[in-house]
Coordinates of C-alpha atoms in Angstrom, one line a residue:
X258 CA 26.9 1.7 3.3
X259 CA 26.9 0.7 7.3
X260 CA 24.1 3.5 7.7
X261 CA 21.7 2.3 4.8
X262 CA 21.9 -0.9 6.4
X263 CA 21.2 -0.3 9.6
X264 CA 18.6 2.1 8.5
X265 CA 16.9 -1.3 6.8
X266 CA 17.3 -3.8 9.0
X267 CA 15.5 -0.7 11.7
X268 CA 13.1 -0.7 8.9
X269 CA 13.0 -4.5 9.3
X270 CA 12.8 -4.9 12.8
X271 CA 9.9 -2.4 12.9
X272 CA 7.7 -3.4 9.7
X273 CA 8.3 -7.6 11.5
X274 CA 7.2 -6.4 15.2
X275 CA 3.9 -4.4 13.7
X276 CA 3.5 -7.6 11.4
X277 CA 3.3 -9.4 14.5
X278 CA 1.0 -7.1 16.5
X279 CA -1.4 -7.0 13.5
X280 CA -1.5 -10.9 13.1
X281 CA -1.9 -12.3 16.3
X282 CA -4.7 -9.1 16.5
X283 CA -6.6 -10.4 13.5
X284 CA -5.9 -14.0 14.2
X285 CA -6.5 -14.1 17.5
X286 CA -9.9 -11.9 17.2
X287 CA -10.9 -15.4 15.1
X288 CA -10.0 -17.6 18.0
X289 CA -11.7 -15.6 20.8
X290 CA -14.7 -14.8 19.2
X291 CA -15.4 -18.6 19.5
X292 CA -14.2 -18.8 23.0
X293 CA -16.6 -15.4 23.7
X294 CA -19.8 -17.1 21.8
X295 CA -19.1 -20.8 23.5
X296 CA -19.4 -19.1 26.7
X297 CA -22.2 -17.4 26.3
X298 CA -24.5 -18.2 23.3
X299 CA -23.1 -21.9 21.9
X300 CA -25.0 -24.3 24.7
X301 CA -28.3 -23.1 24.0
X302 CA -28.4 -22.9 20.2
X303 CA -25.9 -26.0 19.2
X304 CA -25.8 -28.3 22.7
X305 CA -29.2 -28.1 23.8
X306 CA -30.0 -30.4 26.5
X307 CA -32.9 -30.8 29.5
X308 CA -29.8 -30.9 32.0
X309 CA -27.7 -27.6 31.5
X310 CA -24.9 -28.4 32.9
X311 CA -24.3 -31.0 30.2
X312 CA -24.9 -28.5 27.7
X313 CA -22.2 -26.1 29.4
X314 CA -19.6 -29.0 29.7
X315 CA -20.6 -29.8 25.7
X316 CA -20.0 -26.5 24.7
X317 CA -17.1 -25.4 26.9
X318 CA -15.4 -28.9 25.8
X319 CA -15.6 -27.7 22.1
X320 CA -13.4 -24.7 23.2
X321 CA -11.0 -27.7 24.4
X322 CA -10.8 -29.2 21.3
X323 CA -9.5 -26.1 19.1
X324 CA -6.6 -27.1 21.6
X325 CA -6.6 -30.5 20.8
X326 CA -5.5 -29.8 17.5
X327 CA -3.0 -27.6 18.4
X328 CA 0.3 -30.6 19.1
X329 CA -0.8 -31.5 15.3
X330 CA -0.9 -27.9 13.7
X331 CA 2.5 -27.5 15.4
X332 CA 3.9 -30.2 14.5
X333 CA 3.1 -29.4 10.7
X334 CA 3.0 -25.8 10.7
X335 CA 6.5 -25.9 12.8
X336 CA 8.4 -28.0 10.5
X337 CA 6.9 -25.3 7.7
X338 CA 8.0 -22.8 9.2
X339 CA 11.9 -24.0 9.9
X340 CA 12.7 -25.6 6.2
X341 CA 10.0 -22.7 4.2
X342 CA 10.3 -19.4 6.6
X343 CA 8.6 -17.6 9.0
X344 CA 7.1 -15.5 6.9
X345 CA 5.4 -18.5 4.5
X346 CA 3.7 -20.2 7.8
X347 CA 2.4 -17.3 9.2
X348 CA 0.4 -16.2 6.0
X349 CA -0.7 -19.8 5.8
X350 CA -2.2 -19.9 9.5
X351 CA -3.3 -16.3 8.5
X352 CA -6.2 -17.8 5.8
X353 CA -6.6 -21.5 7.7
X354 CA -7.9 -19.6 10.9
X355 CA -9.9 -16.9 8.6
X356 CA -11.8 -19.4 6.7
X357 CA -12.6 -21.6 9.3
X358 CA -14.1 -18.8 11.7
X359 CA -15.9 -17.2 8.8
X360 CA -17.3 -20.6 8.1
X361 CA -18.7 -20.6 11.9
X362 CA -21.1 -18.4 10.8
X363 CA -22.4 -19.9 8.5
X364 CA -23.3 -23.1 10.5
X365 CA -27.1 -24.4 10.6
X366 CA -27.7 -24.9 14.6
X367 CA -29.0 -27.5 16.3
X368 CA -33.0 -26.7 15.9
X369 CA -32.4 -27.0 12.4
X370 CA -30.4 -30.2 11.5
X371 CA -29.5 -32.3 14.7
X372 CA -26.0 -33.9 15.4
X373 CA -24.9 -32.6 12.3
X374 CA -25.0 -29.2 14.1
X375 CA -22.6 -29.8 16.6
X376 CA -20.0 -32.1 14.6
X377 CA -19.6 -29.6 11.7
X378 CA -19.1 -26.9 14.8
X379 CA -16.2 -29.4 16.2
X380 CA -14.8 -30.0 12.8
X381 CA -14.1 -25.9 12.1
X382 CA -12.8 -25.8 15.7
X383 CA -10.6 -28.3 14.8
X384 CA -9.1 -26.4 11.6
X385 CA -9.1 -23.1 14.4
X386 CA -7.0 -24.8 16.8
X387 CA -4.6 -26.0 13.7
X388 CA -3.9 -22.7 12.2
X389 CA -3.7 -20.9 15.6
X390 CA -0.8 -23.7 16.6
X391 CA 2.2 -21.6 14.2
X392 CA 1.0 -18.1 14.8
X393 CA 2.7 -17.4 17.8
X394 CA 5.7 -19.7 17.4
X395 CA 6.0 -17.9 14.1
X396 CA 5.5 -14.3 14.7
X397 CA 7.6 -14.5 17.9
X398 CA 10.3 -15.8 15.8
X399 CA 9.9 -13.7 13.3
X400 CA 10.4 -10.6 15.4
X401 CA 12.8 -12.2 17.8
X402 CA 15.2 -13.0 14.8
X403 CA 14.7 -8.9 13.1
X404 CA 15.2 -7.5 16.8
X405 CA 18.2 -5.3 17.3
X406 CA 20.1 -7.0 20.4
X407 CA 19.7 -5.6 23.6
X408 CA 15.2 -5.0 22.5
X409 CA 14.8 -8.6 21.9
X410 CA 12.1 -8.8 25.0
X411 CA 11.0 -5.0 24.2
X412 CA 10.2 -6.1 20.4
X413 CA 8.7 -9.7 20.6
X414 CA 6.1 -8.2 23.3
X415 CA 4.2 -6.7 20.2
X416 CA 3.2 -9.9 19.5
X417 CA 1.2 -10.6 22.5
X418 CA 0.1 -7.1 23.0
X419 CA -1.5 -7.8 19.2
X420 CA -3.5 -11.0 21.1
X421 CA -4.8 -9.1 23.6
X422 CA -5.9 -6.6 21.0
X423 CA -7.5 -9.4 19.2
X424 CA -9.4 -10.2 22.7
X425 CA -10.4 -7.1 23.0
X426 CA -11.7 -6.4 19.3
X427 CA -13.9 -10.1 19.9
X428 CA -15.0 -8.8 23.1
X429 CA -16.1 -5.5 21.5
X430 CA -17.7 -6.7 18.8
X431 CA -20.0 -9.2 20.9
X432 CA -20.8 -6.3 23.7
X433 CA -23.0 -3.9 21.4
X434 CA -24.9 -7.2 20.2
X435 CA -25.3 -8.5 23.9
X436 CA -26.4 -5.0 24.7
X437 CA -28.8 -4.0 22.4
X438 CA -30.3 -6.5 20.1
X439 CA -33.0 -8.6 21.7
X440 CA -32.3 -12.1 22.3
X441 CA -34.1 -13.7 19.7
X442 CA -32.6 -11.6 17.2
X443 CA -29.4 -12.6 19.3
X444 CA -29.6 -16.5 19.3
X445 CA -31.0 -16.9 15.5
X446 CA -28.5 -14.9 13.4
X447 CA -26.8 -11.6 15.9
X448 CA -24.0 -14.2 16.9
X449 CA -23.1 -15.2 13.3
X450 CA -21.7 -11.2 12.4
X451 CA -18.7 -11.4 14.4
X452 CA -17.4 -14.5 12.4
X453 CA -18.7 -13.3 9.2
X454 CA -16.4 -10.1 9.9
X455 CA -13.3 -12.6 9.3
X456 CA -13.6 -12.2 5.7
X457 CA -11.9 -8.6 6.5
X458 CA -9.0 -10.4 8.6
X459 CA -8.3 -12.5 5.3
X460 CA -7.6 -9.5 3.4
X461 CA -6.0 -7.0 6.0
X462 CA -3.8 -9.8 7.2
X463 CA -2.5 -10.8 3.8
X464 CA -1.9 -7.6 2.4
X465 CA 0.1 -6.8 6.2
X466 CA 2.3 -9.8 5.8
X467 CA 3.5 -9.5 2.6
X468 CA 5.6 -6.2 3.3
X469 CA 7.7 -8.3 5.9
X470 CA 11.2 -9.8 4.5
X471 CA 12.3 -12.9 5.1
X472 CA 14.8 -13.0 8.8
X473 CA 18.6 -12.8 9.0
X474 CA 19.0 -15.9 10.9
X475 CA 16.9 -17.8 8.9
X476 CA 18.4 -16.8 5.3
X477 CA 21.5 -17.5 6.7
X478 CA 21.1 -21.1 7.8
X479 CA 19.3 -21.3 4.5
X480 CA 22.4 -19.8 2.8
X481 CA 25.3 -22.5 4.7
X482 CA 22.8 -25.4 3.8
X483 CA 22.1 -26.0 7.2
X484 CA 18.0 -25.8 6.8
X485 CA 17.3 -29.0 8.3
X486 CA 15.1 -32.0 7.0
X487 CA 13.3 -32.8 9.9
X488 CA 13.6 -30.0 12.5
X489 CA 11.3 -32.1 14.5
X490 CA 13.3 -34.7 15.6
X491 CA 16.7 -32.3 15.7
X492 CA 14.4 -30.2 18.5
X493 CA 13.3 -32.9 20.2
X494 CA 17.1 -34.6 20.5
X495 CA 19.1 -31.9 21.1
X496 CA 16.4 -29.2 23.1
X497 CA 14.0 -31.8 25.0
X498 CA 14.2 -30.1 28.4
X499 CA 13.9 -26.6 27.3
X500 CA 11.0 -28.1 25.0
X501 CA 9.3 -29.6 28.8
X502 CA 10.3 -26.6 30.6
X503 CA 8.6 -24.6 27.7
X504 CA 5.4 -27.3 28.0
X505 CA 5.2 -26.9 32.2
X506 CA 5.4 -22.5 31.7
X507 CA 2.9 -23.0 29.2
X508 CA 0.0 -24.2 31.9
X509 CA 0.0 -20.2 33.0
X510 CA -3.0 -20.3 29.9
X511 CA -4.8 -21.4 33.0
X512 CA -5.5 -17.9 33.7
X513 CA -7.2 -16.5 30.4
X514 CA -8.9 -19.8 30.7
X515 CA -9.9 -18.9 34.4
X516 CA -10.7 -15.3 33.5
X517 CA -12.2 -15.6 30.1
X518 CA -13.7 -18.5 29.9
X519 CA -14.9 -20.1 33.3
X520 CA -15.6 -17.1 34.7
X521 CA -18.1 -16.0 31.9
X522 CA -20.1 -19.4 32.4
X523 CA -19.3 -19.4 36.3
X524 CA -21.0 -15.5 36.1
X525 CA -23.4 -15.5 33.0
X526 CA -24.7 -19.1 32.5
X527 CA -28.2 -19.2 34.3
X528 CA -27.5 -22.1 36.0
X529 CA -24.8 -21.4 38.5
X530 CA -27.2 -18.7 39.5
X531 CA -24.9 -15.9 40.1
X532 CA -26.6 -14.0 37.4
X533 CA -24.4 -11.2 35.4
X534 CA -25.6 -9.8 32.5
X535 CA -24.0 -11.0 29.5
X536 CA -22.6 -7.4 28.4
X537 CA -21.3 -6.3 32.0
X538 CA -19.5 -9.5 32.2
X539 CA -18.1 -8.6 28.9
X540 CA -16.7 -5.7 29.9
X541 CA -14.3 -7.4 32.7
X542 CA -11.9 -9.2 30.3
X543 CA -12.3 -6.3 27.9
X544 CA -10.8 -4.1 30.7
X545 CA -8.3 -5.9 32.1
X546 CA -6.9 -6.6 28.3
X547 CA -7.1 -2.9 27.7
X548 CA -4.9 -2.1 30.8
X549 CA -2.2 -5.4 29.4
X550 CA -1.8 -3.1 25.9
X551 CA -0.5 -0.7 28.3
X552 CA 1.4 -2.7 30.3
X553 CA 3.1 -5.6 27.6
X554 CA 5.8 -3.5 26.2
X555 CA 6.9 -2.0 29.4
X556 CA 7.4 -5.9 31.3
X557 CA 8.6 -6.9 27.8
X558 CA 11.8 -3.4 27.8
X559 CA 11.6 -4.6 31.5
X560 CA 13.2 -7.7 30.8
X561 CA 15.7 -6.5 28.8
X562 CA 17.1 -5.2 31.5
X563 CA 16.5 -8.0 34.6
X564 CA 16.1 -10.7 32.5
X565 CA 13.4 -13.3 30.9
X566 CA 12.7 -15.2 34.0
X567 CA 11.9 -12.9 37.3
X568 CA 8.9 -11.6 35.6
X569 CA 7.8 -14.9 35.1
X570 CA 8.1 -16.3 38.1
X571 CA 6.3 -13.1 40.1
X572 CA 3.3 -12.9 37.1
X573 CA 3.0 -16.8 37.7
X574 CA 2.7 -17.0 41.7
X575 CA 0.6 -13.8 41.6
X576 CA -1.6 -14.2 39.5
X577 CA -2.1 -17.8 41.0
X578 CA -2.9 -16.6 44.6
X579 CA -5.7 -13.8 42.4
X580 CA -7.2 -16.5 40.4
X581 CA -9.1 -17.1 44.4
X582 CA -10.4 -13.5 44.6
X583 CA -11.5 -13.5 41.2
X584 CA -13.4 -16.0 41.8
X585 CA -14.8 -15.2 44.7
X586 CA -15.6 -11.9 43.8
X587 CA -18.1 -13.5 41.1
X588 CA -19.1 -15.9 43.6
X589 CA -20.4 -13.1 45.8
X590 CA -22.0 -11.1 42.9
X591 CA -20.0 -8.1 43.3
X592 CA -19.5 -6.7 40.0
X593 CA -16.8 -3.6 40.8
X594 CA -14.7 -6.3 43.2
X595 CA -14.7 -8.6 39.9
X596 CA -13.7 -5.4 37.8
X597 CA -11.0 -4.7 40.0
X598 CA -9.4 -8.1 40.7
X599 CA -9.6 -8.9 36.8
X600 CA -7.4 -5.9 36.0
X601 CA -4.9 -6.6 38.8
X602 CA -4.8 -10.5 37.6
X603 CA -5.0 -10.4 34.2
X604 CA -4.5 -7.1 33.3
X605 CA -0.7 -6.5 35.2
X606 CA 0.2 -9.3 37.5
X607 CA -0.4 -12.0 34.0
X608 CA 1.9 -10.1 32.0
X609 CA 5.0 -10.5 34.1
X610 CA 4.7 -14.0 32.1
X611 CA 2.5 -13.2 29.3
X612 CA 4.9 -10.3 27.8
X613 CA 7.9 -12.2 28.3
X614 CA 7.2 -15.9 26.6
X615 CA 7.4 -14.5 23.4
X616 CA 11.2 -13.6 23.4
X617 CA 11.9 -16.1 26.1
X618 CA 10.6 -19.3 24.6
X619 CA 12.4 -19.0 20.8
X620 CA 15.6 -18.1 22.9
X621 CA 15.7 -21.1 24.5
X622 CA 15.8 -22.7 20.7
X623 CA 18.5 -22.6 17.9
X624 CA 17.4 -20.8 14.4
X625 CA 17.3 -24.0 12.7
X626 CA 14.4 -25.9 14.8
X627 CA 12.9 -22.6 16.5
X628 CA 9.6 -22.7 15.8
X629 CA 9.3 -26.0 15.7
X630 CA 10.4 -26.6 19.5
X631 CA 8.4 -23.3 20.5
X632 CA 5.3 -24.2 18.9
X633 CA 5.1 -28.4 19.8
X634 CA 6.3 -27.4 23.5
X635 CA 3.7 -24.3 23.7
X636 CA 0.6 -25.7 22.5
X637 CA 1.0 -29.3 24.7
X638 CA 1.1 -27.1 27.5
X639 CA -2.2 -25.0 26.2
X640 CA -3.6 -28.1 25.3
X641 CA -3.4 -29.3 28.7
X642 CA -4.8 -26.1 29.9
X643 CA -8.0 -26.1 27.5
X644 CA -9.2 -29.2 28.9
X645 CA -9.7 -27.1 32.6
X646 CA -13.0 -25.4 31.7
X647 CA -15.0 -28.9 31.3
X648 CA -13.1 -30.1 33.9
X649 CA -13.9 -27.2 36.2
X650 CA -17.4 -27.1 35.4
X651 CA -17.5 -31.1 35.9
X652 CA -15.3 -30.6 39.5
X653 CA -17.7 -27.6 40.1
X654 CA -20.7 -27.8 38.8
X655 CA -23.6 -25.9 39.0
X656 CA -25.1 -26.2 42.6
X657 CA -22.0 -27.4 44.3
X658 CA -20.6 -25.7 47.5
X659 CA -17.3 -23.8 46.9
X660 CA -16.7 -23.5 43.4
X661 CA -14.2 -20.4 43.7
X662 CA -11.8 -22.2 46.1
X663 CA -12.3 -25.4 44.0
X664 CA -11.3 -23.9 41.1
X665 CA -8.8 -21.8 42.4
X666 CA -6.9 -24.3 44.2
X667 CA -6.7 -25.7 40.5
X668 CA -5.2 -23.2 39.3
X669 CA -2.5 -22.0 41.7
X670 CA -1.5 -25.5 41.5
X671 CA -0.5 -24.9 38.0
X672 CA 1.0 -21.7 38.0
X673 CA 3.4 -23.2 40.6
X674 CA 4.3 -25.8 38.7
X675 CA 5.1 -23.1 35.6
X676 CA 6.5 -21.3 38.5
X677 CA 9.5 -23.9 39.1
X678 CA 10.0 -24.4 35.4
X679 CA 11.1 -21.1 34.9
X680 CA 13.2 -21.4 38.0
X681 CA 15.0 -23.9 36.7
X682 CA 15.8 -22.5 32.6
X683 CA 18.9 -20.5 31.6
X684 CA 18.6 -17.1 31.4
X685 CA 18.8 -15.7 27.9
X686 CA 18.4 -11.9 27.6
X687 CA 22.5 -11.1 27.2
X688 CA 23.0 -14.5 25.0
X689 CA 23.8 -13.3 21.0
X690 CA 21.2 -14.7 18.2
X691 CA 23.9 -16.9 17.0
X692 CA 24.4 -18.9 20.8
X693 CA 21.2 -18.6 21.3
X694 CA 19.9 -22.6 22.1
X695 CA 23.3 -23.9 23.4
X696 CA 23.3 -24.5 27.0
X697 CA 27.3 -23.9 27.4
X698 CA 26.7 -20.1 25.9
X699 CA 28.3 -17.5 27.3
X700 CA 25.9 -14.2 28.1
X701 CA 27.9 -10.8 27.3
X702 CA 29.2 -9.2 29.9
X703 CA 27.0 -6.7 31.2
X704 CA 28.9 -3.7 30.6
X705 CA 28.8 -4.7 26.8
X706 CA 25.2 -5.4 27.1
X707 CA 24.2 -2.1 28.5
X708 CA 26.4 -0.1 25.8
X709 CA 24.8 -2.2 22.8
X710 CA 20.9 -2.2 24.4
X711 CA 21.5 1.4 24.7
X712 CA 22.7 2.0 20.8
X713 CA 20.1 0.0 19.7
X714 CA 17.1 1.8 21.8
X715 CA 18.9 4.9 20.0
X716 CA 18.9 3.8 16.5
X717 CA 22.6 3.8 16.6
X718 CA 23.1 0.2 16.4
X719 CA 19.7 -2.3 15.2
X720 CA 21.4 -5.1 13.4
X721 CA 20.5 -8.1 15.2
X722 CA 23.0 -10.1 17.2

């Protein structure tokens, strides 16, 4: 009986984390596709404007505003998924976020029907940033809560290693177009396939999510009638200052935001005058999120063993002090330096924080409010963050002296600040799913630790606890 248990909840824990990986893949290929295109394509054909730098802050704001909506899609989608399940909020952000980016492409531009362009383009990125809000709360606590103890960090990484897949597929699927059709074909109707291609997310995601069961924790606080009525306002008065620690480590999004989206205006857009082509540019955060794939699951096993929050507080000052030489390495047109520097910074140094949230935000939560404190706390802070490309290109702005120490002194800034927050949290890797959210719990001795981390990376033990 013991081993046809174990041998399920294995099955659980593995069918939960590839759940994960698959979702925030497809999901997250929705979000970045828009990112990708409002970098490169979105100020010509839906802000046009005789000064272009208005027309990159217009564009590059709307990216902001998908973040915008994210405190409200949290809100909602949290307290969905704490009294109705993980499972039931994640295949509802599933088909918000695929209908809304399929819709993108479908949208007249600006040539064609005025203001109306822009504002129906704002209104989709609106329903984006809303559905995006409970993924990752959601899927992290999904896995988190099927994860054999001792693999909690090891199993909740797939869910970020699944985002940077999803960068990677957007990336992909915009570098053959960049590449190869010409650029009329490009601005009139080549941009619209990659958001068209969402009607395939719809259907794979659905038919992935649906295997997964229900977790453990969850049933059971379901089962001793402790679901709560309005997780909301239990998170916020019994977990505020994990929920502002979790807001100040969620500013590290300044990075992606530096790498991915700044840095493809500050390289491509004609009017800084640095002058990358679009698909070489492509390839740098395509790169550097191949080599995180690689690298997410071994920080995330990492931390199993040292612990949530070094790896944090290295990725964060690191890739701080690299956001400069990113930058700069645009700024002086060299193409290989840029290359290089985007792998160290966002491919290795980034995940010592990027693998590790996943596991180490839900753990700072009890079962009953989880995602609800995960996912308000997260998305202020990446709200906060996806307001930095129009401020950067308004602080730097094309023709202005210094742009990469500008914008780089920006950004360390931050990723000190998510630096200290870390600093200052509990630890939470050796803490048992049941004391996990109280401050007074004890952590397992580490000799107990070692022996159960050790049955469960056999298959001995994977019952979560």
């Amino acid at each position: 009986m013991t081993t046809t248990r174990t041998i399920r909840h294995m099955s659980q824990s593995r069918k939960a984390a590839a759940s994960g990986w698959i979702g925030s893949a497809l999901e997250y290929y929705d979000f970045f596709i828009y990112a990708t295109a409002a970098s490169l394509i979105f100020p010509q054909i839906f802000f046009p404007s005789e000064n272009p730098t208005v027309a990159i802050v217009a564009s590059l704001a709307t990216y902001g505003v998908g973040y915008v909506a994210r405190p409200i899609g949290a809100f909602v989608l949290g307290h969905w998924g704490d009294t109705h399940g993980r499972k039931t909020v994640l295949i509802v952000c599933m088909f918000l976020m695929g209908i809304s980016t399929m819709a993108v492409g479908f949208l007249p531009t600006y040539q064609q029907v005025g203001i109306l362009a822009p504002i129906l383009l704002v209104i989709l990125r609106l329903v984006q940033g809303f559905a995006v809000a409970g993924e990752i709360s959601g899927a992290s606590s999904m896995i988190l809560e099927h994860a054999p103890f001792g693999r909690r960090g090891f199993y909740a990484s797939f869910a970020l290693q699944g985002v940077q897949a999803g960068q990677i597929l957007a990336a992909a699927v915009f570098l053959p177009l960049a590449a190869y059709m010409p650029t009329d074909a490009f601005n009139s109707w080549g941009w619209r396939i990659p958001f068209l291609l969402s009607f395939f997310v719809i259907v794979a995601g659905y038919i992935i999510r649906r295997e997964v069961d229900e977790t453990p924790a969850f049933a059971q606080e379901g089962a001793r009638g402790e679901t709560p009525r309005s997780p909301i306002v239990q998170a916020i008065k019994l977990s505020w200052r994990d929920m502002l620690r979790v807001i100040c480590m969620a500013l590290m999004n300044v990075i992606p935001v530096v790498a991915t989206i700044f840095g493809a205006a500050y390289a491509v857009q004609p009017a800084y005058g640095i002058g990358f082509a679009k698909d070489v540019y492509l390839w740098i955060p395509v790169l550097g999120n191949m080599l995180a794939i690689f690298v997410i699951p071994f920080v995330g096993n990492l931390s199993d063993k040292v612990g949530r929050k070094p790896p944090i507080i290295v990725g964060a000052l690191l890739s701080g002090l690299l956001a400069f030489v990113y930058l700069y390495a645009i700024s002086i047109r060299n193409v290989p330096l840029a290359i290089l520097v985007s792998l160290l910074m966002w491919g290795v140094v980034y995940q010592g924080y990027n693998a590790i949230f996943p596991s180490f935000y839900p753990e700072l939560f009890p079962t009953r409010t989880r995602v609800s404190a995960m996912a308000i706390s997260q998305n202020i802070g990446t709200t906060i963050t996806a307001l930095l490309p129009a401020l950067f290109a308004t602080v730097a702005p094309p023709g202005s002296d210094n742009v990469p120490l500008t914008v780089g002194a920006i950004a360390f800034g931050i990723t000190v600040i998510a630096a200290l927050a870390a600093v200052t949290a509990r630890e939470t890797y050796r803490v048992s799913i049941d004391d996990l959210g109280n401050p007074k719990a004890v952590p397992m001795p580490r000799a107990d630790y070692e022996r159960q981390r050790a049955e469960a990376a056999s298959g001995a033990a994977a019952i979560p606890t």
